[in-house]
Tab-separated table of C-alpha atoms (C1' of nucleotides) in Angstrom:
chain	number	residue	atom	x	y	z
A	1	MET	CA	0.000	0.000	0.000
A	2	GLN	CA	2.734	2.364	0.932
A	3	LYS	CA	6.489	2.198	0.701
A	4	SER	CA	6.909	2.537	4.450
A	5	GLU	CA	10.289	4.216	4.194
A	6	PRO	CA	12.567	1.885	2.236
A	7	PRO	CA	15.616	0.183	3.796
A	8	LEU	CA	16.840	3.569	4.897
A	9	GLU	CA	20.552	3.135	4.533
A	10	ASN	CA	22.942	5.158	6.580
A	11	PRO	CA	21.967	8.742	5.761
A	12	GLU	CA	25.510	9.962	6.380
A	13	VAL	CA	26.683	8.217	3.263
A	14	PRO	CA	25.437	10.102	0.172
A	15	ALA	CA	24.124	6.707	-0.908
A	16	ALA	CA	26.309	6.248	-3.962
A	17	ARG	CA	24.680	8.424	-6.576
A	18	SER	CA	22.036	6.611	-8.562
A	19	ARG	CA	22.506	5.828	-12.205
A	20	GLY	CA	20.039	7.423	-14.558
A	21	ARG	CA	19.131	10.995	-15.316
A	22	PRO	CA	19.167	13.072	-12.148
A	23	ARG	CA	16.016	14.705	-10.877
A	24	ALA	CA	15.615	18.234	-12.128
A	25	PHE	CA	13.855	19.367	-8.964
A	26	ASN	CA	14.535	19.232	-5.253
A	27	ARG	CA	12.242	16.674	-3.728
A	28	ASP	CA	12.103	18.374	-0.339
A	29	MET	CA	11.379	21.759	-1.879
A	30	ALA	CA	8.590	20.223	-3.922
A	31	LEU	CA	7.202	18.468	-0.861
A	32	ALA	CA	7.295	21.727	1.050
A	33	GLN	CA	5.296	23.422	-1.696
A	34	ALA	CA	2.774	20.595	-1.762
A	35	THR	CA	2.430	20.773	2.000
A	36	ARG	CA	1.739	24.486	1.836
A	37	LEU	CA	-0.971	23.965	-0.769
A	38	PHE	CA	-2.703	21.123	1.069
A	39	TRP	CA	-2.400	23.065	4.303
A	40	THR	CA	-4.008	26.140	2.798
A	41	LYS	CA	-6.689	24.662	0.551
A	42	GLY	CA	-7.310	21.187	1.902
A	43	TYR	CA	-7.068	17.895	0.072
A	44	GLU	CA	-10.048	18.015	-2.259
A	45	ALA	CA	-9.611	21.617	-3.338
A	46	THR	CA	-5.980	21.094	-4.272
A	47	SER	CA	-5.637	19.692	-7.790
A	48	ILE	CA	-2.719	17.941	-9.427
A	49	ALA	CA	-2.415	20.952	-11.729
A	50	ASP	CA	-2.097	23.239	-8.689
A	51	LEU	CA	0.585	20.991	-7.276
A	52	THR	CA	2.649	20.554	-10.416
A	53	GLN	CA	2.543	24.269	-11.070
A	54	ALA	CA	3.661	25.146	-7.550
A	55	MET	CA	6.389	22.516	-7.677
A	56	GLY	CA	7.452	23.564	-11.174
A	57	ILE	CA	7.340	20.046	-12.567
A	58	GLY	CA	5.200	17.904	-14.843
A	59	SER	CA	2.691	15.415	-13.574
A	60	PRO	CA	4.785	12.348	-14.604
A	61	SER	CA	7.566	13.574	-12.334
A	62	LEU	CA	5.096	14.014	-9.501
A	63	TYR	CA	3.770	10.483	-9.858
A	64	ALA	CA	7.264	9.054	-10.251
A	65	ALA	CA	8.376	10.759	-7.062
A	66	PHE	CA	5.301	10.376	-4.862
A	67	GLY	CA	3.078	7.689	-6.366
A	68	SER	CA	-0.337	9.290	-6.143
A	69	LYS	CA	-2.181	12.303	-4.826
A	70	GLU	CA	-3.157	10.457	-1.666
A	71	ALA	CA	0.386	9.256	-1.073
A	72	LEU	CA	1.649	12.781	-1.609
A	73	TYR	CA	-0.841	14.103	0.923
A	74	ALA	CA	0.237	11.470	3.433
A	75	GLU	CA	3.851	12.460	2.898
A	76	ALA	CA	2.947	16.130	3.203
A	77	LEU	CA	1.293	15.354	6.503
A	78	ARG	CA	4.498	13.707	7.721
A	79	TYR	CA	6.535	16.609	6.407
A	80	TYR	CA	4.255	19.012	8.234
A	81	GLY	CA	4.785	17.110	11.454
A	82	GLY	CA	8.520	17.053	11.059
A	83	GLN	CA	8.805	20.718	10.151
A	84	TYR	CA	6.280	22.444	12.356
A	85	GLU	CA	5.375	20.145	15.214
A	86	HIS	CA	8.255	21.195	17.441
A	87	LEU	CA	7.136	24.811	17.224
A	88	VAL	CA	4.017	23.873	19.140
A	89	TRP	CA	5.113	20.826	21.127
A	90	GLY	CA	8.731	21.697	21.867
A	91	GLY	CA	8.023	23.534	25.093
A	92	PHE	CA	5.383	21.039	26.113
A	93	LEU	CA	7.755	18.097	25.994
A	94	VAL	CA	10.470	19.623	28.167
A	95	ALA	CA	8.295	21.399	30.733
A	96	PRO	CA	8.840	20.224	34.311
A	97	THR	CA	5.168	20.142	35.291
A	98	ALA	CA	1.949	19.315	33.488
A	99	ARG	CA	0.720	22.827	34.082
A	100	ALA	CA	3.834	24.349	32.581
A	101	ALA	CA	3.575	21.926	29.684
A	102	VAL	CA	-0.020	22.844	28.903
A	103	HIS	CA	0.757	26.514	29.331
A	104	ALA	CA	3.657	26.209	26.908
A	105	LEU	CA	1.522	24.296	24.422
A	106	LEU	CA	-1.219	26.886	24.397
A	107	MET	CA	1.100	29.892	24.365
A	108	ASP	CA	3.221	28.423	21.590
A	109	SER	CA	0.066	27.613	19.673
A	110	ALA	CA	-1.021	31.214	20.079
A	111	LYS	CA	2.294	32.298	18.639
A	112	VAL	CA	2.428	29.866	15.733
A	113	LEU	CA	-1.169	29.386	14.576
A	114	PRO	CA	-1.713	32.933	13.286
A	115	GLY	CA	1.181	32.253	10.914
A	116	CYS	CA	4.433	33.205	12.592
A	117	THR	CA	6.346	33.282	9.318
A	118	ALA	CA	5.234	35.443	6.434
A	119	ASP	CA	4.569	32.548	4.074
A	120	MET	CA	3.150	30.240	6.707
A	121	PRO	CA	-0.528	29.297	6.453
A	122	ARG	CA	-2.768	30.049	9.394
A	123	GLY	CA	-4.128	27.308	11.639
A	124	CYS	CA	-3.039	23.719	12.102
A	125	MET	CA	-3.039	21.554	8.988
A	126	VAL	CA	-4.099	18.500	10.965
A	127	THR	CA	-6.882	20.171	12.897
A	128	LEU	CA	-8.349	21.895	9.865
A	129	SER	CA	-8.469	18.616	7.933
A	130	ALA	CA	-11.428	17.607	10.088
A	131	VAL	CA	-13.726	17.900	7.124
A	132	GLY	CA	-13.248	17.223	3.440
A	133	CYS	CA	-11.623	13.820	3.697
A	134	GLU	CA	-14.897	11.970	3.305
A	135	GLY	CA	-14.837	9.409	0.536
A	136	HIS	CA	-11.130	8.955	1.161
A	137	ALA	CA	-11.311	6.533	4.051
A	138	GLU	CA	-7.575	6.034	4.350
A	139	LEU	CA	-6.832	9.736	4.517
A	140	GLY	CA	-9.683	10.278	6.923
A	141	GLU	CA	-8.246	7.745	9.331
A	142	LEU	CA	-4.804	9.199	8.829
A	143	VAL	CA	-5.680	12.745	9.863
A	144	GLN	CA	-8.042	11.515	12.563
A	145	GLY	CA	-5.177	9.475	13.947
A	146	ALA	CA	-2.923	12.509	13.803
A	147	ARG	CA	-5.448	14.440	15.863
A	148	ALA	CA	-5.722	11.569	18.314
A	149	VAL	CA	-2.014	11.938	19.006
A	150	THR	CA	-2.700	15.322	20.589
A	151	LEU	CA	-5.146	13.835	23.057
A	152	HIS	CA	-2.813	10.957	23.789
A	153	ARG	CA	0.119	13.244	24.555
A	154	LEU	CA	-1.966	15.429	26.813
A	155	LEU	CA	-3.414	12.461	28.627
A	156	ALA	CA	-0.019	10.837	29.133
A	157	ARG	CA	1.473	14.050	30.499
A	158	ILE	CA	-1.418	14.606	32.885
A	159	GLU	CA	-1.346	11.047	34.157
A	160	ARG	CA	2.345	11.392	34.761
A	161	ALA	CA	1.597	14.528	36.759
A	162	VAL	CA	-0.876	12.551	38.825
A	163	SER	CA	1.667	9.833	39.499
A	164	GLU	CA	4.199	12.468	40.480
A	165	GLY	CA	1.774	14.126	42.854
A	166	GLU	CA	1.461	17.370	40.916
A	167	ILE	CA	-2.220	16.757	40.357
A	168	SER	CA	-4.690	15.043	42.671
A	169	ALA	CA	-5.515	11.461	41.813
A	170	SER	CA	-9.193	12.358	42.108
A	171	ILE	CA	-8.959	14.437	38.933
A	172	ASP	CA	-10.590	13.174	35.741
A	173	THR	CA	-7.449	13.145	33.634
A	174	HIS	CA	-9.295	12.388	30.427
A	175	GLY	CA	-11.654	15.300	30.910
A	176	LEU	CA	-8.780	17.632	31.591
A	177	ALA	CA	-6.992	16.498	28.443
A	178	ARG	CA	-10.154	16.954	26.404
A	179	PHE	CA	-10.444	20.502	27.698
A	180	VAL	CA	-6.955	21.432	26.564
A	181	GLN	CA	-7.516	19.723	23.227
A	182	THR	CA	-10.683	21.739	22.750
A	183	ILE	CA	-8.860	24.981	23.375
A	184	GLN	CA	-6.098	24.187	20.953
A	185	SER	CA	-8.479	22.970	18.255
A	186	GLY	CA	-10.618	26.053	18.618
A	187	MET	CA	-7.585	28.264	18.319
A	188	SER	CA	-6.937	26.842	14.857
A	189	ILE	CA	-10.376	27.866	13.697
A	190	LEU	CA	-9.992	31.368	15.105
A	191	ALA	CA	-6.525	31.676	13.616
A	192	ARG	CA	-7.836	30.699	10.191
A	193	ASP	CA	-10.414	33.449	10.532
A	194	GLY	CA	-7.769	36.023	11.309
A	195	ALA	CA	-7.444	36.083	15.099
A	196	SER	CA	-4.190	37.683	16.213
A	197	ARG	CA	-1.474	36.249	18.405
A	198	ALA	CA	-2.452	38.561	21.241
A	199	GLU	CA	-6.061	37.432	21.071
A	200	LEU	CA	-5.055	33.771	21.142
A	201	GLU	CA	-2.669	34.355	24.029
A	202	ASP	CA	-5.529	35.921	25.907
A	203	VAL	CA	-7.641	32.852	25.202
A	204	ALA	CA	-4.804	30.647	26.420
A	205	ALA	CA	-4.518	32.652	29.616
A	206	THR	CA	-8.219	32.267	30.342
A	207	ALA	CA	-7.971	28.569	29.601
A	208	MET	CA	-5.223	28.292	32.184
A	209	LEU	CA	-7.582	29.831	34.713
A	210	GLY	CA	-9.928	26.981	33.916
A	211	TRP	CA	-7.081	24.513	34.282
A	212	ASP	CA	-6.155	25.948	37.675
A	213	ALA	CA	-9.704	25.898	38.967
A	214	ARG	CA	-10.183	22.408	37.668
A	215	THR	CA	-6.994	20.980	39.132
A	216	ARG	CA	-7.777	22.633	42.457
A	217	THR	CA	-11.155	20.996	42.666
A	218	MET	CA	-11.050	18.461	45.482
A	219	ALA	CA	-7.337	18.862	46.025
A	220	ASP	CA	-4.863	21.636	46.583
A	221	ARG	CA	-2.165	20.096	44.526
B	1	MET	CA	-25.210	38.055	-8.258
B	2	GLN	CA	-27.751	36.488	-5.981
B	3	LYS	CA	-31.487	36.672	-5.879
B	4	SER	CA	-31.501	38.106	-2.387
B	5	GLU	CA	-34.875	36.731	-1.427
B	6	PRO	CA	-37.431	37.854	-4.021
B	7	PRO	CA	-40.371	40.128	-3.132
B	8	LEU	CA	-41.509	37.621	-0.536
B	9	GLU	CA	-45.269	37.979	-0.767
B	10	ASN	CA	-47.485	37.287	2.179
B	11	PRO	CA	-46.635	33.686	3.104
B	12	GLU	CA	-50.071	33.088	4.601
B	13	VAL	CA	-51.658	33.151	1.185
B	14	PRO	CA	-50.831	29.934	-0.740
B	15	ALA	CA	-49.825	32.318	-3.513
B	16	ALA	CA	-52.363	31.199	-6.136
B	17	ARG	CA	-50.908	27.975	-7.495
B	18	SER	CA	-48.518	28.547	-10.377
B	19	ARG	CA	-49.407	27.612	-13.866
B	20	GLY	CA	-47.162	25.025	-15.464
B	21	ARG	CA	-46.232	21.505	-14.527
B	22	PRO	CA	-45.887	21.136	-10.792
B	23	ARG	CA	-42.592	20.214	-9.218
B	24	ALA	CA	-42.209	16.483	-8.735
B	25	PHE	CA	-40.144	16.927	-5.589
B	26	ASN	CA	-40.485	18.790	-2.338
B	27	ARG	CA	-38.139	21.730	-2.406
B	28	ASP	CA	-37.643	21.786	1.349
B	29	MET	CA	-36.967	18.075	1.490
B	30	ALA	CA	-34.414	18.440	-1.290
B	31	LEU	CA	-32.816	21.397	0.444
B	32	ALA	CA	-32.631	19.397	3.648
B	33	GLN	CA	-30.840	16.590	1.837
B	34	ALA	CA	-28.422	19.022	0.221
B	35	THR	CA	-27.737	20.606	3.576
B	36	ARG	CA	-26.950	17.240	5.088
B	37	LEU	CA	-24.509	16.443	2.310
B	38	PHE	CA	-22.691	19.782	2.433
B	39	TRP	CA	-22.651	19.572	6.215
B	40	THR	CA	-21.091	16.121	6.168
B	41	LYS	CA	-18.686	16.322	3.254
B	42	GLY	CA	-18.028	20.007	2.757
B	43	TYR	CA	-18.526	22.086	-0.365
B	44	GLU	CA	-15.769	20.834	-2.646
B	45	ALA	CA	-16.189	17.161	-1.860
B	46	THR	CA	-19.913	17.258	-2.595
B	47	SER	CA	-20.620	16.860	-6.313
B	48	ILE	CA	-23.722	17.699	-8.277
B	49	ALA	CA	-24.148	13.969	-8.874
B	50	ASP	CA	-24.126	13.370	-5.108
B	51	LEU	CA	-26.729	16.065	-4.655
B	52	THR	CA	-29.100	15.025	-7.430
B	53	GLN	CA	-28.932	11.420	-6.291
B	54	ALA	CA	-29.682	12.300	-2.677
B	55	MET	CA	-32.498	14.586	-3.755
B	56	GLY	CA	-33.849	12.074	-6.234
B	57	ILE	CA	-33.967	14.555	-9.103
B	58	GLY	CA	-32.115	15.345	-12.305
B	59	SER	CA	-29.579	18.113	-12.584
B	60	PRO	CA	-31.852	20.379	-14.699
B	61	SER	CA	-34.365	20.384	-11.858
B	62	LEU	CA	-31.619	21.276	-9.406
B	63	TYR	CA	-30.454	24.208	-11.494
B	64	ALA	CA	-34.007	25.348	-12.155
B	65	ALA	CA	-34.769	25.345	-8.461
B	66	PHE	CA	-31.521	26.658	-6.994
B	67	GLY	CA	-29.528	28.295	-9.783
B	68	SER	CA	-26.069	26.925	-9.191
B	69	LYS	CA	-24.016	24.840	-6.806
B	70	GLU	CA	-22.792	27.935	-4.996
B	71	ALA	CA	-26.301	29.346	-4.679
B	72	LEU	CA	-27.507	25.984	-3.392
B	73	TYR	CA	-24.766	25.967	-0.785
B	74	ALA	CA	-25.678	29.475	0.290
B	75	GLU	CA	-29.292	28.424	0.627
B	76	ALA	CA	-28.256	25.290	2.522
B	77	LEU	CA	-26.332	27.496	4.906
B	78	ARG	CA	-29.449	29.588	5.498
B	79	TYR	CA	-31.535	26.447	5.902
B	80	TYR	CA	-29.039	25.129	8.406
B	81	GLY	CA	-29.307	28.322	10.389
B	82	GLY	CA	-33.079	28.264	10.384
B	83	GLN	CA	-33.350	24.598	11.315
B	84	TYR	CA	-30.598	24.050	13.827
B	85	GLU	CA	-29.485	27.408	15.171
B	86	HIS	CA	-32.111	27.577	17.886
B	87	LEU	CA	-30.939	24.246	19.263
B	88	VAL	CA	-27.682	25.900	20.212
B	89	TRP	CA	-28.661	29.551	20.647
B	90	GLY	CA	-32.165	29.199	22.047
B	91	GLY	CA	-31.142	29.072	25.671
B	92	PHE	CA	-28.475	31.689	25.155
B	93	LEU	CA	-30.913	34.285	23.901
B	94	VAL	CA	-33.366	34.013	26.776
B	95	ALA	CA	-30.916	33.593	29.650
B	96	PRO	CA	-31.169	36.329	32.295
B	97	THR	CA	-27.433	36.762	32.768
B	98	ALA	CA	-24.404	36.587	30.495
B	99	ARG	CA	-23.025	33.735	32.570
B	100	ALA	CA	-26.238	31.764	32.240
B	101	ALA	CA	-26.302	32.543	28.538
B	102	VAL	CA	-22.782	31.284	27.945
B	103	HIS	CA	-23.423	28.255	30.116
B	104	ALA	CA	-26.535	27.456	28.109
B	105	LEU	CA	-24.696	27.943	24.825
B	106	LEU	CA	-21.907	25.573	25.758
B	107	MET	CA	-24.140	22.959	27.358
B	108	ASP	CA	-26.558	23.014	24.429
B	109	SER	CA	-23.610	22.757	22.063
B	110	ALA	CA	-22.402	19.734	24.012
B	111	LYS	CA	-25.816	18.194	23.555
B	112	VAL	CA	-26.278	18.986	19.878
B	113	LEU	CA	-22.812	18.790	18.304
B	114	PRO	CA	-22.311	15.034	18.777
B	115	GLY	CA	-25.416	14.601	16.645
B	116	CYS	CA	-28.477	14.613	18.854
B	117	THR	CA	-30.669	13.033	16.182
B	118	ALA	CA	-29.772	9.762	14.536
B	119	ASP	CA	-29.392	11.209	11.049
B	120	MET	CA	-27.796	14.443	12.166
B	121	PRO	CA	-24.173	15.076	11.152
B	122	ARG	CA	-21.665	15.738	13.894
B	123	GLY	CA	-20.188	19.181	14.467
B	124	CYS	CA	-21.312	22.600	13.303
B	125	MET	CA	-21.638	23.074	9.555
B	126	VAL	CA	-20.489	26.671	9.767
B	127	THR	CA	-17.505	26.035	11.998
B	128	LEU	CA	-16.267	23.069	9.998
B	129	SER	CA	-16.436	25.036	6.751
B	130	ALA	CA	-13.290	26.845	7.873
B	131	VAL	CA	-11.296	25.157	5.173
B	132	GLY	CA	-12.128	24.102	1.639
B	133	CYS	CA	-13.762	27.291	0.466
B	134	GLU	CA	-10.568	28.665	-1.078
B	135	GLY	CA	-10.977	29.662	-4.669
B	136	HIS	CA	-14.622	30.421	-3.984
B	137	ALA	CA	-14.243	33.894	-2.579
B	138	GLU	CA	-17.952	34.551	-2.200
B	139	LEU	CA	-18.604	31.384	-0.260
B	140	GLY	CA	-15.520	31.963	1.856
B	141	GLU	CA	-16.798	35.353	2.906
B	142	LEU	CA	-20.238	33.890	3.479
B	143	VAL	CA	-19.174	31.236	5.973
B	144	GLN	CA	-16.612	33.523	7.531
B	145	GLY	CA	-19.382	36.026	8.074
B	146	ALA	CA	-21.549	33.322	9.574
B	147	ARG	CA	-18.800	32.517	12.044
B	148	ALA	CA	-18.369	36.192	12.843
B	149	VAL	CA	-21.983	36.249	13.970
B	150	THR	CA	-21.077	33.992	16.878
B	151	LEU	CA	-18.441	36.402	18.117
B	152	HIS	CA	-20.767	39.324	17.620
B	153	ARG	CA	-23.553	37.741	19.647
B	154	LEU	CA	-21.222	36.809	22.450
B	155	LEU	CA	-19.691	40.249	22.534
B	156	ALA	CA	-23.061	41.983	22.523
B	157	ARG	CA	-24.331	39.820	25.371
B	158	ILE	CA	-21.217	40.391	27.455
B	159	GLU	CA	-21.271	44.135	26.909
B	160	ARG	CA	-24.874	44.178	27.938
B	161	ALA	CA	-23.861	42.332	31.099
B	162	VAL	CA	-21.256	44.990	31.747
B	163	SER	CA	-23.795	47.760	31.310
B	164	GLU	CA	-26.161	45.960	33.657
B	165	GLY	CA	-23.495	45.547	36.296
B	166	GLU	CA	-23.278	41.775	36.078
B	167	ILE	CA	-19.670	41.968	34.946
B	168	SER	CA	-17.057	44.499	35.947
B	169	ALA	CA	-16.376	47.242	33.439
B	170	SER	CA	-12.682	46.503	33.762
B	171	ILE	CA	-13.147	43.191	31.990
B	172	ASP	CA	-11.865	42.782	28.454
B	173	THR	CA	-15.171	41.885	26.869
B	174	HIS	CA	-13.657	41.028	23.520
B	175	GLY	CA	-11.196	38.618	25.091
B	176	LEU	CA	-13.938	36.938	27.052
B	177	ALA	CA	-16.034	36.510	23.914
B	178	ARG	CA	-13.065	35.090	22.030
B	179	PHE	CA	-12.578	32.549	24.803
B	180	VAL	CA	-16.123	31.266	24.574
B	181	GLN	CA	-15.926	31.217	20.789
B	182	THR	CA	-12.763	29.140	21.005
B	183	ILE	CA	-14.439	26.601	23.253
B	184	GLN	CA	-17.428	26.244	21.006
B	185	SER	CA	-15.337	25.995	17.844
B	186	GLY	CA	-13.096	23.397	19.404
B	187	MET	CA	-16.107	21.377	20.467
B	188	SER	CA	-17.107	21.024	16.814
B	189	ILE	CA	-13.759	19.498	15.951
B	190	LEU	CA	-13.940	17.071	18.856
B	191	ALA	CA	-17.518	16.176	18.025
B	192	ARG	CA	-16.558	15.422	14.426
B	193	ASP	CA	-13.894	13.094	15.768
B	194	GLY	CA	-16.399	11.247	17.915
B	195	ALA	CA	-16.370	12.973	21.299
B	196	SER	CA	-19.475	12.153	23.343
B	197	ARG	CA	-22.007	14.515	24.845
B	198	ALA	CA	-20.709	13.763	28.341
B	199	GLU	CA	-17.170	14.606	27.312
B	200	LEU	CA	-18.240	17.892	25.768
B	201	GLU	CA	-20.333	18.778	28.794
B	202	ASP	CA	-17.275	18.221	30.904
B	203	VAL	CA	-15.311	20.536	28.647
B	204	ALA	CA	-18.074	23.120	28.951
B	205	ALA	CA	-18.003	22.842	32.739
B	206	THR	CA	-14.267	23.440	32.836
B	207	ALA	CA	-14.663	26.370	30.479
B	208	MET	CA	-17.167	27.875	32.901
B	209	LEU	CA	-14.538	27.635	35.625
B	210	GLY	CA	-12.349	29.740	33.349
B	211	TRP	CA	-15.216	32.158	32.796
B	212	ASP	CA	-15.793	32.493	36.534
B	213	ALA	CA	-12.129	33.060	37.311
B	214	ARG	CA	-11.852	35.523	34.483
B	215	THR	CA	-14.920	37.546	35.420
B	216	ARG	CA	-13.809	37.630	39.059
B	217	THR	CA	-10.435	39.072	38.127
B	218	MET	CA	-10.327	42.610	39.501
B	219	ALA	CA	-13.952	42.619	40.468
B	220	ASP	CA	-16.403	40.498	42.416
B	221	ARG	CA	-19.226	40.886	40.018
C	1	DC	C1'	31.760	4.782	-27.360
C	2	DT	C1'	27.860	1.809	-26.292
C	3	DA	C1'	24.484	0.118	-23.278
C	4	DT	C1'	21.669	0.756	-19.403
C	5	DT	C1'	19.057	3.326	-16.308
C	6	DT	C1'	16.318	7.026	-14.802
C	7	DA	C1'	13.758	11.472	-15.325
C	8	DT	C1'	11.529	14.789	-18.281
C	9	DG	C1'	8.160	16.958	-21.583
C	10	DT	C1'	4.368	16.367	-24.609
C	11	DA	C1'	0.328	14.704	-25.422
C	12	DT	C1'	-3.447	12.278	-23.952
C	13	DC	C1'	-6.239	8.841	-21.418
C	14	DA	C1'	-11.064	7.651	-19.396
C	15	DA	C1'	-13.829	9.629	-15.872
C	16	DT	C1'	-15.998	13.140	-13.728
C	17	DC	C1'	-16.744	18.013	-12.948
C	18	DG	C1'	-20.506	21.834	-13.042
C	19	DA	C1'	-23.882	23.234	-16.140
C	20	DT	C1'	-27.373	23.091	-20.447
C	21	DA	C1'	-30.057	22.111	-24.946
C	22	DC	C1'	-33.773	20.013	-26.275
C	23	DA	C1'	-37.896	17.506	-26.733
C	24	DT	C1'	-41.548	15.812	-23.818
C	25	DA	C1'	-44.942	15.606	-19.988
C	26	DA	C1'	-48.234	17.729	-17.018
C	27	DA	C1'	-50.537	21.343	-15.102
C	28	DG	C1'	-53.780	25.924	-15.476
C	29	DG	C1'	-56.026	29.680	-18.398
C	30	DA	C1'	-58.707	30.677	-22.341
D	1	DT	C1'	-59.983	21.577	-26.596
D	2	DC	C1'	-56.112	24.334	-27.619
D	3	DC	C1'	-52.456	27.308	-25.854
D	4	DT	C1'	-49.246	28.802	-22.620
D	5	DT	C1'	-46.375	27.766	-18.869
D	6	DT	C1'	-43.434	25.149	-16.080
D	7	DA	C1'	-40.828	20.920	-14.784
D	8	DT	C1'	-38.825	16.592	-16.119
D	9	DG	C1'	-35.708	13.080	-18.411
D	10	DT	C1'	-32.217	12.182	-21.650
D	11	DA	C1'	-28.331	13.261	-23.565
D	12	DT	C1'	-24.500	15.973	-23.736
D	13	DC	C1'	-21.621	20.186	-23.471
D	14	DG	C1'	-16.605	21.972	-22.768
D	15	DA	C1'	-13.472	21.954	-18.966
D	16	DT	C1'	-11.022	19.763	-15.586
D	17	DT	C1'	-10.104	15.767	-12.720
D	18	DG	C1'	-6.359	12.190	-11.402
D	19	DA	C1'	-3.261	9.439	-13.821
D	20	DT	C1'	-0.195	7.439	-18.047
D	21	DA	C1'	2.069	6.136	-22.760
D	22	DC	C1'	5.598	7.252	-25.199
D	23	DA	C1'	9.602	9.143	-27.144
D	24	DT	C1'	13.537	11.839	-25.683
D	25	DA	C1'	17.247	13.700	-22.711
D	26	DA	C1'	20.816	13.075	-19.374
D	27	DA	C1'	23.334	10.715	-16.315
D	28	DT	C1'	26.442	6.282	-14.940
D	29	DA	C1'	28.583	1.524	-15.860
D	30	DG	C1'	31.123	-1.120	-18.658
DNA sequence: CTATTTATGTATCAATCGATACATAAAGGA
DNA sequence: TCCTTTATGTATCGATTGATACATAAATAG
């Protein structure tokens, strides 16, 4: 179904240049362009013609390099994760407490989602793919799975906080994770509609008030 | 560009039956089907063939009755508002305080967004149209405007609460409205991914803790 | 140099897209 | 009953969709 990352030889070795005619385009550059298009317009609304034009190649080259439109979208989704995920999850992963982690996640989201770079689309590509993948079951499951990762990370971090005594064991960890996920998902929608970084930071701050009240319920932490 | 609701004669009079061959399908039924399709799959992913099949009519009848795919979507959006809006905004509009209004909005959203009826799509049609309307400028502005209505209503209600003394005048009303909007938008994403009513109600409850903490800041209400 | 391998550009595939032309069917007005 | 009006069904429009066939160009291996 998918190549699942071929043997993956030692990347330090330039891999002994292949034989035939060399590719006239940079695969990563092309993938970056495709990612931008899918991110901005969604899967259905992005045509092969759009893609080939943005990449500056012909359709045979696209199919030779990526296989199909669906496969290209899947690869774009991976590329998106590799390129942009750390902007939002970097602080979360290294924070010493669950509260600091969630605070970092929401504040970083507020910074990134409105499009921190000039040519960076607004909102999260994964979140905004919630609709429009109907009729493409595989892609639907793919993006739904990508969104599930958010909940899983939040839940794992909160449960760790419970085990470490940061948060009372009487807390509904799942509910708390769902709350944070809701905030972050909603921020993508607002960002796509033009909300500013300051506005989203304000939302994040209010959300943290909810977090504090919630984690105080029935325990003083 | 658009018919903008023709003269609209007195609806109480059956309007003296028209002359020619009567329509073989119920226009409202057909519009309901179209709304369901657009709601579920989005604008781009829904084809004319999908629509005519679901409505049980031929394409000429569709174009005679609705004009174009874009016009049909616009009408579906209006139909959606008329049919489902009160489920979410009914309690909000009659609540005596801003807090009660927001609480009602979020709790009703938690009830409706997971699909309260069996054949009711999950999530809000307007919210989930955030992406996929690129290249269709008119529709993009239409749904973006529809989403702006949410913020406007929230802001108006909160400002009224300030003027009535329910909420301190030192509160950032816009920020508070943005917070509630974020929660409700995020709930649509979670609902589309399968979140249950109980989960969303829990999210709403936590959001209200944020509301309470936020409205208490610098004033005791 | 020749042979092999790989990528490109052109040109096009069948299928589907949104949208109509046209003749026919079914109603009311005369 | 005939005429006008409106809606339907069939059949199809040009454009675009995702995806390829094919000949050619450009590289390496021998």
